[in-house]
PDB file of C-alpha atoms in Angstrom:
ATOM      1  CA  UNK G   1      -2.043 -20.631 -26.021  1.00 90.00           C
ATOM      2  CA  UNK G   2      -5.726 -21.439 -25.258  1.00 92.00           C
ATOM      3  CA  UNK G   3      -6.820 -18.297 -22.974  1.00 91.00           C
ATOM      4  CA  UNK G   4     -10.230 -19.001 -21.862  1.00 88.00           C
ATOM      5  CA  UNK G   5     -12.726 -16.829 -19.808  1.00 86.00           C
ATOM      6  CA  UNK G   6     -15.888 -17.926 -18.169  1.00 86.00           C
ATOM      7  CA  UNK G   7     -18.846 -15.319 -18.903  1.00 83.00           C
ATOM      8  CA  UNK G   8     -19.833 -13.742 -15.473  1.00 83.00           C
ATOM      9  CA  UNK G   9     -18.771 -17.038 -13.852  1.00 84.00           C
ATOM     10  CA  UNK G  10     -19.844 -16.010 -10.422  1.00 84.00           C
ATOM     11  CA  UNK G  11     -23.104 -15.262 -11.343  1.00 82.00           C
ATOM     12  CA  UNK G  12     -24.172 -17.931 -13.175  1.00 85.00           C
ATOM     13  CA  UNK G  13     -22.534 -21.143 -11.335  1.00 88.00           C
ATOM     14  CA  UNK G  14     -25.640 -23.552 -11.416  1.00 88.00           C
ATOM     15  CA  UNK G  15     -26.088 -24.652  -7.605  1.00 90.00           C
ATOM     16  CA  UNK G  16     -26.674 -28.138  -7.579  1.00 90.00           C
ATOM     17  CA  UNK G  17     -24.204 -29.072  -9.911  1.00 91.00           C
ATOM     18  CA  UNK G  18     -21.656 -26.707  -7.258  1.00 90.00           C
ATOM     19  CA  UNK G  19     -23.577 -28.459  -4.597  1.00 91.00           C
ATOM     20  CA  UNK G  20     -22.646 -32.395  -5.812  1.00 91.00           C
ATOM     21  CA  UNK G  21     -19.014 -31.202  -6.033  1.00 91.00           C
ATOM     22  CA  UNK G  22     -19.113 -30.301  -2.664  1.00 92.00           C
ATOM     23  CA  UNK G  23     -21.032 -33.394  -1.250  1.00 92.00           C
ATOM     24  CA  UNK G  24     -17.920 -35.472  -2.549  1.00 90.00           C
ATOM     25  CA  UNK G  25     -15.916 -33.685  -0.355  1.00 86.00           C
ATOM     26  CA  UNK G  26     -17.928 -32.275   2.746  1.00 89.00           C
ATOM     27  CA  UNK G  27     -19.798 -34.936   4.757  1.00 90.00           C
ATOM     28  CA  UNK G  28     -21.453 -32.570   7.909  1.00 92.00           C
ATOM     29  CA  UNK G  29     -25.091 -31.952   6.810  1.00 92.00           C
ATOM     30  CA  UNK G  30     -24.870 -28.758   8.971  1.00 94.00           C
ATOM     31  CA  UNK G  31     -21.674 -27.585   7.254  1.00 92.00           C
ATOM     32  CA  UNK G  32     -23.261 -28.303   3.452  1.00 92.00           C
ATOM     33  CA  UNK G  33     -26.755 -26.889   4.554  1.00 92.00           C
ATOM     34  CA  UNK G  34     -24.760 -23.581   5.858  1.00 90.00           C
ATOM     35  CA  UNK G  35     -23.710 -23.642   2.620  1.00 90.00           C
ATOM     36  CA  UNK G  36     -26.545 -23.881   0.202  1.00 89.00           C
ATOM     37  CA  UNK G  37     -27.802 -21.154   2.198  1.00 88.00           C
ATOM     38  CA  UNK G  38     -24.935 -19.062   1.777  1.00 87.00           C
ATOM     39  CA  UNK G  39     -25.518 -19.893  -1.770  1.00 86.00           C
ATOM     40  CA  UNK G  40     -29.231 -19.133  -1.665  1.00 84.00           C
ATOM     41  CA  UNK G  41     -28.890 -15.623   0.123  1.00 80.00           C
ATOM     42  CA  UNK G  42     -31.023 -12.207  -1.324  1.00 74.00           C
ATOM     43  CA  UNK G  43     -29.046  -9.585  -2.960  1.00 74.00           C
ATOM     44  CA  UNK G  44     -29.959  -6.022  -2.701  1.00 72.00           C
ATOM     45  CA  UNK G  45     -31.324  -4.437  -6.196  1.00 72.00           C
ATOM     46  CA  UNK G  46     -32.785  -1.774  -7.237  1.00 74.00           C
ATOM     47  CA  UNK G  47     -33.439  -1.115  -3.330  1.00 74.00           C
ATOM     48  CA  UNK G  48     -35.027  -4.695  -3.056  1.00 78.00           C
ATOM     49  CA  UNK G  49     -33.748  -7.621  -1.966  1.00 76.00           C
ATOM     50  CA  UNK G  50     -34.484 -10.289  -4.518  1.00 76.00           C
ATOM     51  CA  UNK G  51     -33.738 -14.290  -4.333  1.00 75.00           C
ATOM     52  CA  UNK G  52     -30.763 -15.924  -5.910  1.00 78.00           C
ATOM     53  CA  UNK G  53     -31.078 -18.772  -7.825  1.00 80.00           C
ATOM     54  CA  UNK G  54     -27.943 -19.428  -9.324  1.00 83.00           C
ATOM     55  CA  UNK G  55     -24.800 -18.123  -8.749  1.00 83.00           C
ATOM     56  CA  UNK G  56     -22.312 -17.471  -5.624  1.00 82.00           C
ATOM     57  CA  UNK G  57     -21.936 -13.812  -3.942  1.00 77.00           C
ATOM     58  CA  UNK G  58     -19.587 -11.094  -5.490  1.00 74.00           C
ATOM     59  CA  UNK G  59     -17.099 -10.914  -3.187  1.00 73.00           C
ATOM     60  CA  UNK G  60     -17.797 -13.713  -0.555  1.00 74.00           C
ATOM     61  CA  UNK G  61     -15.348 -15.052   1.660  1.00 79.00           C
ATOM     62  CA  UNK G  62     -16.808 -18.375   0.080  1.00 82.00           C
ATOM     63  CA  UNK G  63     -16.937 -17.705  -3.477  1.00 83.00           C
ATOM     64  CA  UNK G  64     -13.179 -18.132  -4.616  1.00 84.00           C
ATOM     65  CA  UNK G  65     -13.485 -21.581  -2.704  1.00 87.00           C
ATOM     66  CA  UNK G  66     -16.275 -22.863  -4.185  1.00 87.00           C
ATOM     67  CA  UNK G  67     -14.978 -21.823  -7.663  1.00 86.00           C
ATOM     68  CA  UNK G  68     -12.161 -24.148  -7.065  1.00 89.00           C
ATOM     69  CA  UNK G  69     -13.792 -27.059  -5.783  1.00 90.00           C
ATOM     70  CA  UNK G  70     -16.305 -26.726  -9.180  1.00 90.00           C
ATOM     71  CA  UNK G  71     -14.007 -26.509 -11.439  1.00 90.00           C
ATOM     72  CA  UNK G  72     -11.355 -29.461 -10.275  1.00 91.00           C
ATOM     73  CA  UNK G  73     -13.090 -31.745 -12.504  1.00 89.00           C
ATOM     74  CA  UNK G  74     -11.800 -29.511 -15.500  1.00 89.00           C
ATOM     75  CA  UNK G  75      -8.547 -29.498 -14.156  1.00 91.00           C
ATOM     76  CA  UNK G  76      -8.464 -33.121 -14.038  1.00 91.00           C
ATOM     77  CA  UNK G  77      -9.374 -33.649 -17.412  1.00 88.00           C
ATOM     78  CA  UNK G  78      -6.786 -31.363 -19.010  1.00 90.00           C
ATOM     79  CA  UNK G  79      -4.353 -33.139 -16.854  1.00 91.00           C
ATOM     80  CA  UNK G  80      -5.478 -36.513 -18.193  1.00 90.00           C
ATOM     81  CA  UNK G  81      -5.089 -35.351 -21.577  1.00 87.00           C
ATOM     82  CA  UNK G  82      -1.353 -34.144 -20.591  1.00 90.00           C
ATOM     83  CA  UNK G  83      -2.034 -30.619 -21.337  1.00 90.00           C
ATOM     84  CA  UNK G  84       0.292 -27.942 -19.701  1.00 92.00           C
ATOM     85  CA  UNK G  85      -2.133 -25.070 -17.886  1.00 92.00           C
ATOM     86  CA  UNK G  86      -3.102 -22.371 -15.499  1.00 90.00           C
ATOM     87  CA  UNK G  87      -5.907 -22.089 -13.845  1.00 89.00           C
ATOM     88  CA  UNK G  88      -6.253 -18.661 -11.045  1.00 88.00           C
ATOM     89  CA  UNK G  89     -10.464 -19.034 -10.230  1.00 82.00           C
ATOM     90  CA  UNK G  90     -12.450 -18.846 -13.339  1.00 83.00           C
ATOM     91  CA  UNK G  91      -9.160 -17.471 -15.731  1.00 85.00           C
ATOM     92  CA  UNK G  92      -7.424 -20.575 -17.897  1.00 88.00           C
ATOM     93  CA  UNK G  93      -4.412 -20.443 -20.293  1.00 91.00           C
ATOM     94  CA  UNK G  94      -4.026 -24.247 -21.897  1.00 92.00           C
ATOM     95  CA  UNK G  95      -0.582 -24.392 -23.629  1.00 91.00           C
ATOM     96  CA  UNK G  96      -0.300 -26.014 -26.825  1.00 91.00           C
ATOM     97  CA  UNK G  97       1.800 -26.400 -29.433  1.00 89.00           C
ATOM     98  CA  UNK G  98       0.016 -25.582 -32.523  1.00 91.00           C
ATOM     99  CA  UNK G  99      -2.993 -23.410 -33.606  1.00 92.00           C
ATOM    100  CA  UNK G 100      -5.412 -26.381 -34.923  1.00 93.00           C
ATOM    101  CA  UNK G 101      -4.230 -27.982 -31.172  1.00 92.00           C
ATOM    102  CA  UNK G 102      -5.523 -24.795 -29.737  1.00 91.00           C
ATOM    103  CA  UNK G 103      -8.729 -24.851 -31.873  1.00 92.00           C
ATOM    104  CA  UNK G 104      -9.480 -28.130 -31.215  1.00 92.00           C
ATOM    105  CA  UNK G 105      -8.870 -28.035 -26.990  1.00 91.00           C
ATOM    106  CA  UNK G 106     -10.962 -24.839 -27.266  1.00 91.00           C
ATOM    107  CA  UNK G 107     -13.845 -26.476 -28.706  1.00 91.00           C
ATOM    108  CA  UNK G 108     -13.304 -29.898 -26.383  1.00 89.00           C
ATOM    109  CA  UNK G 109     -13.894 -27.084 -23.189  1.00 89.00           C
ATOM    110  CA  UNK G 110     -16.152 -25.425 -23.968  1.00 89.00           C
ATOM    111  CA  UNK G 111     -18.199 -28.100 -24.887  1.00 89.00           C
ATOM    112  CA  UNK G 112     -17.440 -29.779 -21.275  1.00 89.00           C
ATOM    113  CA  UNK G 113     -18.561 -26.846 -19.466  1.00 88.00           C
ATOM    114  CA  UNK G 114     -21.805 -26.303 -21.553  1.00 88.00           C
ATOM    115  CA  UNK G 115     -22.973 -30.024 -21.052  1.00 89.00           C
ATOM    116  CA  UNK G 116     -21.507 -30.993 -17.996  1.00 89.00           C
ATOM    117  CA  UNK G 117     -21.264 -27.751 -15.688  1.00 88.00           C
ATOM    118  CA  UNK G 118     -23.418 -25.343 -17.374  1.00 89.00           C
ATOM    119  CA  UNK G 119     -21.060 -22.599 -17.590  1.00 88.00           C
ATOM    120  CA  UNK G 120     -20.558 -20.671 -21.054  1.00 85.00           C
ATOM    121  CA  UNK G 121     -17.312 -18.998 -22.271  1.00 83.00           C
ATOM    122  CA  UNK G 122     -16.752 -15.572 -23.300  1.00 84.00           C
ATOM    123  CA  UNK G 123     -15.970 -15.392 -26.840  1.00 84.00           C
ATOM    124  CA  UNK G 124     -14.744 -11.658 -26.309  1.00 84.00           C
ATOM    125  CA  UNK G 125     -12.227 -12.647 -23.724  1.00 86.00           C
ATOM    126  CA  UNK G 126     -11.251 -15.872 -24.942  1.00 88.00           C
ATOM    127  CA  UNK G 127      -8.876 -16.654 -28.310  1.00 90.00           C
ATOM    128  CA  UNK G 128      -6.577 -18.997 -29.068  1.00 92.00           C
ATOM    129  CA  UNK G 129      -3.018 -16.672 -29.693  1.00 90.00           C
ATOM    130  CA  UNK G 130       0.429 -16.825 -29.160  1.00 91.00           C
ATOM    131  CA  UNK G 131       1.366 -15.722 -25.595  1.00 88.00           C
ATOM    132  CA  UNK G 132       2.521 -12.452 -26.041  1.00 89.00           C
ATOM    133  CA  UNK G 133      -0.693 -10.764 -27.350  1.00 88.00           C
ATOM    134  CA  UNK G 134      -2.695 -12.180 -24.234  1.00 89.00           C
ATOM    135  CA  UNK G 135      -2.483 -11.183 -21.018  1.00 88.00           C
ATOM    136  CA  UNK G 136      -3.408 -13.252 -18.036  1.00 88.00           C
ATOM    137  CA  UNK G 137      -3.608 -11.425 -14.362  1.00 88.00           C
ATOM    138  CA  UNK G 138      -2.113  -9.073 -15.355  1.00 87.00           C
ATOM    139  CA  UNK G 139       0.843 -10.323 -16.520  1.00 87.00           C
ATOM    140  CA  UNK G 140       2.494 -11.065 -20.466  1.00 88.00           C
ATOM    141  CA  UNK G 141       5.293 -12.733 -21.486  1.00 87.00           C
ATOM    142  CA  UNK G 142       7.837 -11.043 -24.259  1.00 85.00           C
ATOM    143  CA  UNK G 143       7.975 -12.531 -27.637  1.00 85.00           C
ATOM    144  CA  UNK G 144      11.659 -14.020 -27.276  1.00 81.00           C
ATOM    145  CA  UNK G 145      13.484 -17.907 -27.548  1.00 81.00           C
ATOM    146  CA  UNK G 146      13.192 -17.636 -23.844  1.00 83.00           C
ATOM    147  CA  UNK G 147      10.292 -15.409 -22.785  1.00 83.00           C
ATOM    148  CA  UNK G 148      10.291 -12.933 -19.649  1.00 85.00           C
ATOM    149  CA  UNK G 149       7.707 -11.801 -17.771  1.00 86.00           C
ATOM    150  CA  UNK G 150       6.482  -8.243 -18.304  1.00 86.00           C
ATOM    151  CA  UNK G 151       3.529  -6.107 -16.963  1.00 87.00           C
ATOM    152  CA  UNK G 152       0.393  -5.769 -19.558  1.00 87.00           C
ATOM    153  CA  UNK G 153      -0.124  -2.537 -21.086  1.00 84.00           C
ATOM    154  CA  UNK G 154      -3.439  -2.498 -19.645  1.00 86.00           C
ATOM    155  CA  UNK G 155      -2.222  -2.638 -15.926  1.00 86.00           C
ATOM    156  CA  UNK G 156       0.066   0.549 -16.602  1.00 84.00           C
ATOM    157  CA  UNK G 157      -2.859   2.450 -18.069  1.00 84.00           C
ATOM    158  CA  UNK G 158      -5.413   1.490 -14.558  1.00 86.00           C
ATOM    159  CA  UNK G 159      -2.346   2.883 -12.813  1.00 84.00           C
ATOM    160  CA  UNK G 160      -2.023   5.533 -15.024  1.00 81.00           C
ATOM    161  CA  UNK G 161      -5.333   6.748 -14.152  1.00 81.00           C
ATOM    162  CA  UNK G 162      -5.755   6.060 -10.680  1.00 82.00           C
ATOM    163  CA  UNK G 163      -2.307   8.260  -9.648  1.00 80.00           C
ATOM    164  CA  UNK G 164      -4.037  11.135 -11.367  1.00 78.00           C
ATOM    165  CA  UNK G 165      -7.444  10.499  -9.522  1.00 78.00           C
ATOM    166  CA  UNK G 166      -5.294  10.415  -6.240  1.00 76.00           C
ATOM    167  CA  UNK G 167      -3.229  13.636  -6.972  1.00 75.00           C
ATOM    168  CA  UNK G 168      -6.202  15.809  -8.057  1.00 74.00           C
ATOM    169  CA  UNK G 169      -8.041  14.741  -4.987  1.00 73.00           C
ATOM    170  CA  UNK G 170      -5.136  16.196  -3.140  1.00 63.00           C
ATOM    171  CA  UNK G 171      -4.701  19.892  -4.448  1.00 66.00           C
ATOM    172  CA  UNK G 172      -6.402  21.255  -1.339  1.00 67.00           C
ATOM    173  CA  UNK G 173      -5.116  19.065   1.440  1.00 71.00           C
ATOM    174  CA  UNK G 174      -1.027  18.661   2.702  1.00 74.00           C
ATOM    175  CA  UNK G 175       1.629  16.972   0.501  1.00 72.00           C
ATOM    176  CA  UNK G 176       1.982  14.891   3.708  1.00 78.00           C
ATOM    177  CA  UNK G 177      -1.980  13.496   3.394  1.00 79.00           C
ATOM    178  CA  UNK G 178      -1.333  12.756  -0.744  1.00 78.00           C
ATOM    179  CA  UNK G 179       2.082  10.788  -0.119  1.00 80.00           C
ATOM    180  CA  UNK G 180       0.253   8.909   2.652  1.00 83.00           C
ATOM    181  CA  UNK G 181      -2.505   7.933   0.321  1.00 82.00           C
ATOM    182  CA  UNK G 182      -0.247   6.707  -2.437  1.00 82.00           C
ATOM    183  CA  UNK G 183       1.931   4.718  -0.642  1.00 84.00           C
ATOM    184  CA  UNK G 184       0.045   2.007  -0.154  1.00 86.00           C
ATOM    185  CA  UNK G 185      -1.292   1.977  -3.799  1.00 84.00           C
ATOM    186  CA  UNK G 186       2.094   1.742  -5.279  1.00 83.00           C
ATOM    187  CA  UNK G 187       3.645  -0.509  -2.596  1.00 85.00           C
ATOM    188  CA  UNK G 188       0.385  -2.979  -3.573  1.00 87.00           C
ATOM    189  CA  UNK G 189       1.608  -2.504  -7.508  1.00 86.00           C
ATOM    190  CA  UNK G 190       4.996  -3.133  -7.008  1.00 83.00           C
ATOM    191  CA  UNK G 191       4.317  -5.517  -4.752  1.00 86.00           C
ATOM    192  CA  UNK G 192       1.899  -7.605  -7.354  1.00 88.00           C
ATOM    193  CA  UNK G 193       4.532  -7.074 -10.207  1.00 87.00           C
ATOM    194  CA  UNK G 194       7.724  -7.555  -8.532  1.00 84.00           C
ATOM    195  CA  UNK G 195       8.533 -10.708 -10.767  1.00 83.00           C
ATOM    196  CA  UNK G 196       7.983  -8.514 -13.996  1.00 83.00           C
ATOM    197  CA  UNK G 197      11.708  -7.968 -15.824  1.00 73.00           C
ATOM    198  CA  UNK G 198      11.865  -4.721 -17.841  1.00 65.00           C
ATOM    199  CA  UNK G 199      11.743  -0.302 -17.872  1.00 65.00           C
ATOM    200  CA  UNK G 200       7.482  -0.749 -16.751  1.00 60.00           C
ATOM    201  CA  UNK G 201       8.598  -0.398 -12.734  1.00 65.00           C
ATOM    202  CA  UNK G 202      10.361   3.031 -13.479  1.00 67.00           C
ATOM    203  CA  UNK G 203       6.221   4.151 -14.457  1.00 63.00           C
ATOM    204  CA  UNK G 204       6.058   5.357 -10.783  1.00 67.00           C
ATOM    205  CA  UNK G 205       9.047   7.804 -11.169  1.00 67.00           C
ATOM    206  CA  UNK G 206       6.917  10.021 -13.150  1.00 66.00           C
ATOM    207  CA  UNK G 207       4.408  11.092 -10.469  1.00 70.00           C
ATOM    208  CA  UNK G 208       7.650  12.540  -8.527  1.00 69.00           C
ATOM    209  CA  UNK G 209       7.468  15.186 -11.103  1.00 70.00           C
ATOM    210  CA  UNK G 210       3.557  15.746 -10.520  1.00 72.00           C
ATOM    211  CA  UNK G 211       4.212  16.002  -6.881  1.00 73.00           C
ATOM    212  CA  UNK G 212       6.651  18.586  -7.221  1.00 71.00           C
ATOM    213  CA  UNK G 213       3.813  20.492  -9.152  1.00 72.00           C
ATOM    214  CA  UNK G 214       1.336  20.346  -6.396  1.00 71.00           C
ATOM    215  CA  UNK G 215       3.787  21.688  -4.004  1.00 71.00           C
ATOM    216  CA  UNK G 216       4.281  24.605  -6.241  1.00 71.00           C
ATOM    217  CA  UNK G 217       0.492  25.384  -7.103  1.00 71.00           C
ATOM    218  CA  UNK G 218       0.105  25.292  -3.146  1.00 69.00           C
ATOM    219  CA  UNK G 219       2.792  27.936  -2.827  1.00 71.00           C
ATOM    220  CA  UNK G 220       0.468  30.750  -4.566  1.00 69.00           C
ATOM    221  CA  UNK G 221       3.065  33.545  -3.693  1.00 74.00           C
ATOM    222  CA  UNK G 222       6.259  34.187  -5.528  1.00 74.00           C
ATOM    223  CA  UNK G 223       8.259  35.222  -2.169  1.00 75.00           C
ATOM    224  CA  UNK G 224       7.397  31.611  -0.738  1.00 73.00           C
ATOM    225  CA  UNK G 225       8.345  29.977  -3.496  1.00 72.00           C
ATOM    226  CA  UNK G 226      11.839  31.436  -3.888  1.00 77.00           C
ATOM    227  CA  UNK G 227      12.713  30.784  -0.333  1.00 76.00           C
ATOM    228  CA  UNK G 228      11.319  27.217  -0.332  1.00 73.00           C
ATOM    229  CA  UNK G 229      13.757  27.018  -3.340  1.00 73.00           C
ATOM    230  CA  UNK G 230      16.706  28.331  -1.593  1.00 77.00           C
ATOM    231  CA  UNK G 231      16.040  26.220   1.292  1.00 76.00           C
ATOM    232  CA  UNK G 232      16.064  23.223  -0.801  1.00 71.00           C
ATOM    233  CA  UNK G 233      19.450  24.747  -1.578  1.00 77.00           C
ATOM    234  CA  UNK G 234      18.960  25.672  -5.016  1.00 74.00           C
ATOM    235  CA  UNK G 235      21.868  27.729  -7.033  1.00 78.00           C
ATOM    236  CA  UNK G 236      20.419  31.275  -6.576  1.00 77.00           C
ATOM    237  CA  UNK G 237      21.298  32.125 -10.800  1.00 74.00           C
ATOM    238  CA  UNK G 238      18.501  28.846 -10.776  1.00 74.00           C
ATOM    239  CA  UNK G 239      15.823  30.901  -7.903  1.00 72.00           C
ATOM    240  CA  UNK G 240      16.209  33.997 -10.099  1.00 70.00           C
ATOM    241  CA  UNK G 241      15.664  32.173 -13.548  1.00 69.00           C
ATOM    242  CA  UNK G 242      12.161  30.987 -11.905  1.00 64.00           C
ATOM    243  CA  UNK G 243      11.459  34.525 -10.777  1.00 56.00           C
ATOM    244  CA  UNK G 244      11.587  35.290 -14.430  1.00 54.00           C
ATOM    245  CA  UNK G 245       8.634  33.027 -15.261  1.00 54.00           C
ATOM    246  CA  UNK G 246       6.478  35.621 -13.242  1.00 47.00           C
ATOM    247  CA  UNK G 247       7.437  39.004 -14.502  1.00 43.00           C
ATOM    248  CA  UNK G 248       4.549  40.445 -12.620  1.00 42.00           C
ATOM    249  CA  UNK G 249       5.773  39.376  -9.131  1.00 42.00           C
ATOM    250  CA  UNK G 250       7.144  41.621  -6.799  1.00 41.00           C
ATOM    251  CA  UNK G 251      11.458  41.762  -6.108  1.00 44.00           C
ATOM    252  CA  UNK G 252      12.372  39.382  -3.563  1.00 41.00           C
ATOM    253  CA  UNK G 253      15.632  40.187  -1.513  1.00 41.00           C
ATOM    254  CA  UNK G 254      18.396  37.185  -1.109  1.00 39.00           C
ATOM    255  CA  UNK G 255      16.373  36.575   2.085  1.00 38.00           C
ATOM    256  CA  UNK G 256      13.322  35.598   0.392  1.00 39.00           C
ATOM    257  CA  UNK G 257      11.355  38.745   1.868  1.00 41.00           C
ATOM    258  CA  UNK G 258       8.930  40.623  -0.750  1.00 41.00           C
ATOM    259  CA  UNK G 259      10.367  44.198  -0.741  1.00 41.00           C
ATOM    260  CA  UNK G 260       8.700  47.421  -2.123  1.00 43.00           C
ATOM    261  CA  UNK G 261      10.448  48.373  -5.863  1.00 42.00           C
ATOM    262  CA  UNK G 262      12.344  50.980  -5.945  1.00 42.00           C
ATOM    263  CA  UNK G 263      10.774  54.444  -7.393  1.00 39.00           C
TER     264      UNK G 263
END
């Protein structure tokens, strides 16, 4: 597999090569001049706003678009050359069935996009590999006859760390407020990797056990914890085993009440 990366794509796209691609298929002179001055807008640095001379808006409305229409003429040519490939905005992966193949459609690209877009590749993101050691939005494939899809290791560790970001944030505020905020994240993950085959899914299991934590760090006295524990209907051998973790606490009675020890 040919996985090829464009090197800060967005902020190097030349704009009258964009600009001719866009003439072939835009004829309003309003609509294309409403463009090139979309294309042509400041950006803010350093607390000044500077002029742009090459290179579309992070984030625009426009951008992923215009990335599209620029590169169709690559897209073209690998198809002429009967090449199998995927193409999400400025990410590639050009199958092929041997590693001198790969080599030699790696070289044939790049050179296209030097000479005829002006766009360079990224040699640190780009490698000609077997599918399994690259990952491509996200995604890999397992190293089998007939491959599956599985989630990268490097999406699990982003998720990894974001949970934790989320769950610290939330030791002073309701368990209510915390679950709120993660819902969303981890309905948008699962959501994203619902095609993925394999254990990686059962990663958001283990935060269950981190939200039992903060409940209990939020119950600071001993008494409150054992009757939250009964009234989850815990066995009460299991309540008294916990009380045993805190030696120093006072006796509770079977109603959960702190009473005074006895002389």
């Amino acid at each position: 597999m040919v996985d090829l990366d464009l090197e800060k794509f967005f902020d190097r796209v030349n704009h009258d090569v964009l600009m001719a691609r866009v003439v072939r298929r835009v004829h309003d002179v309003r609509v294309l001049k409403l463009i090139r001055r979309f294309l042509e807008a400041g950006k803010l640095q350093d607390g000044l706003v500077t002029a742009r001379t090459e290179g579309t808006p992070q984030r625009g409305r426009l951008s992923p678009l215009l990335s599209n229409i620029l590169l169709t003429d690559p897209d073209r040519e690998l198809e002429r050359r009967g090449l199998a490939f995927c193409r999400y905005a400025d990410d590639c992966n050009v199958h092929v069935g041997s590693q001198a193949a790969g080599e030699r459609v790696m070289r044939g690209i790049r050179a296209y996009l030097e000479e005829v877009l002006r766009l360079r590749g990224n040699p640190a993101k780009s490698a000609v590999a077997r599918p399994w050691s690259r990952v491509f939005l996200g995604y890999s494939v397992t190293a089998h006859r007939q491959p599956k899809l599985r989630i990268a290791t490097a999406s699990v560790q982003r998720l990894r760390q974001r949970i934790p970001e989320q769950l610290r944030r939330g030791r002073g505020r309701s368990p209510a407020h915390t679950i709120e905020v993660l819902n969303p994240l981890q309905r948008g993950w699962l959501g994203y990797f619902q095609h993925a085959q394999g254990r990686a899914i059962e990663t958001l299991d283990e935060w269950r056990r981190r939200l039992r934590c903060l409940l209990w760090r939020q119950r600071k006295r001993p008494a409150t914890r054992a009757r939250k524990l009964r009234h989850l209907g815990l066995a009460e051998d299991r309540v008294r085993r916990r009380r045993r973790s805190y030696p120093d606490a006072p006796p509770v009675d079977t109603l959960g009440r702190q009473r005074e020890a006895a002389p």
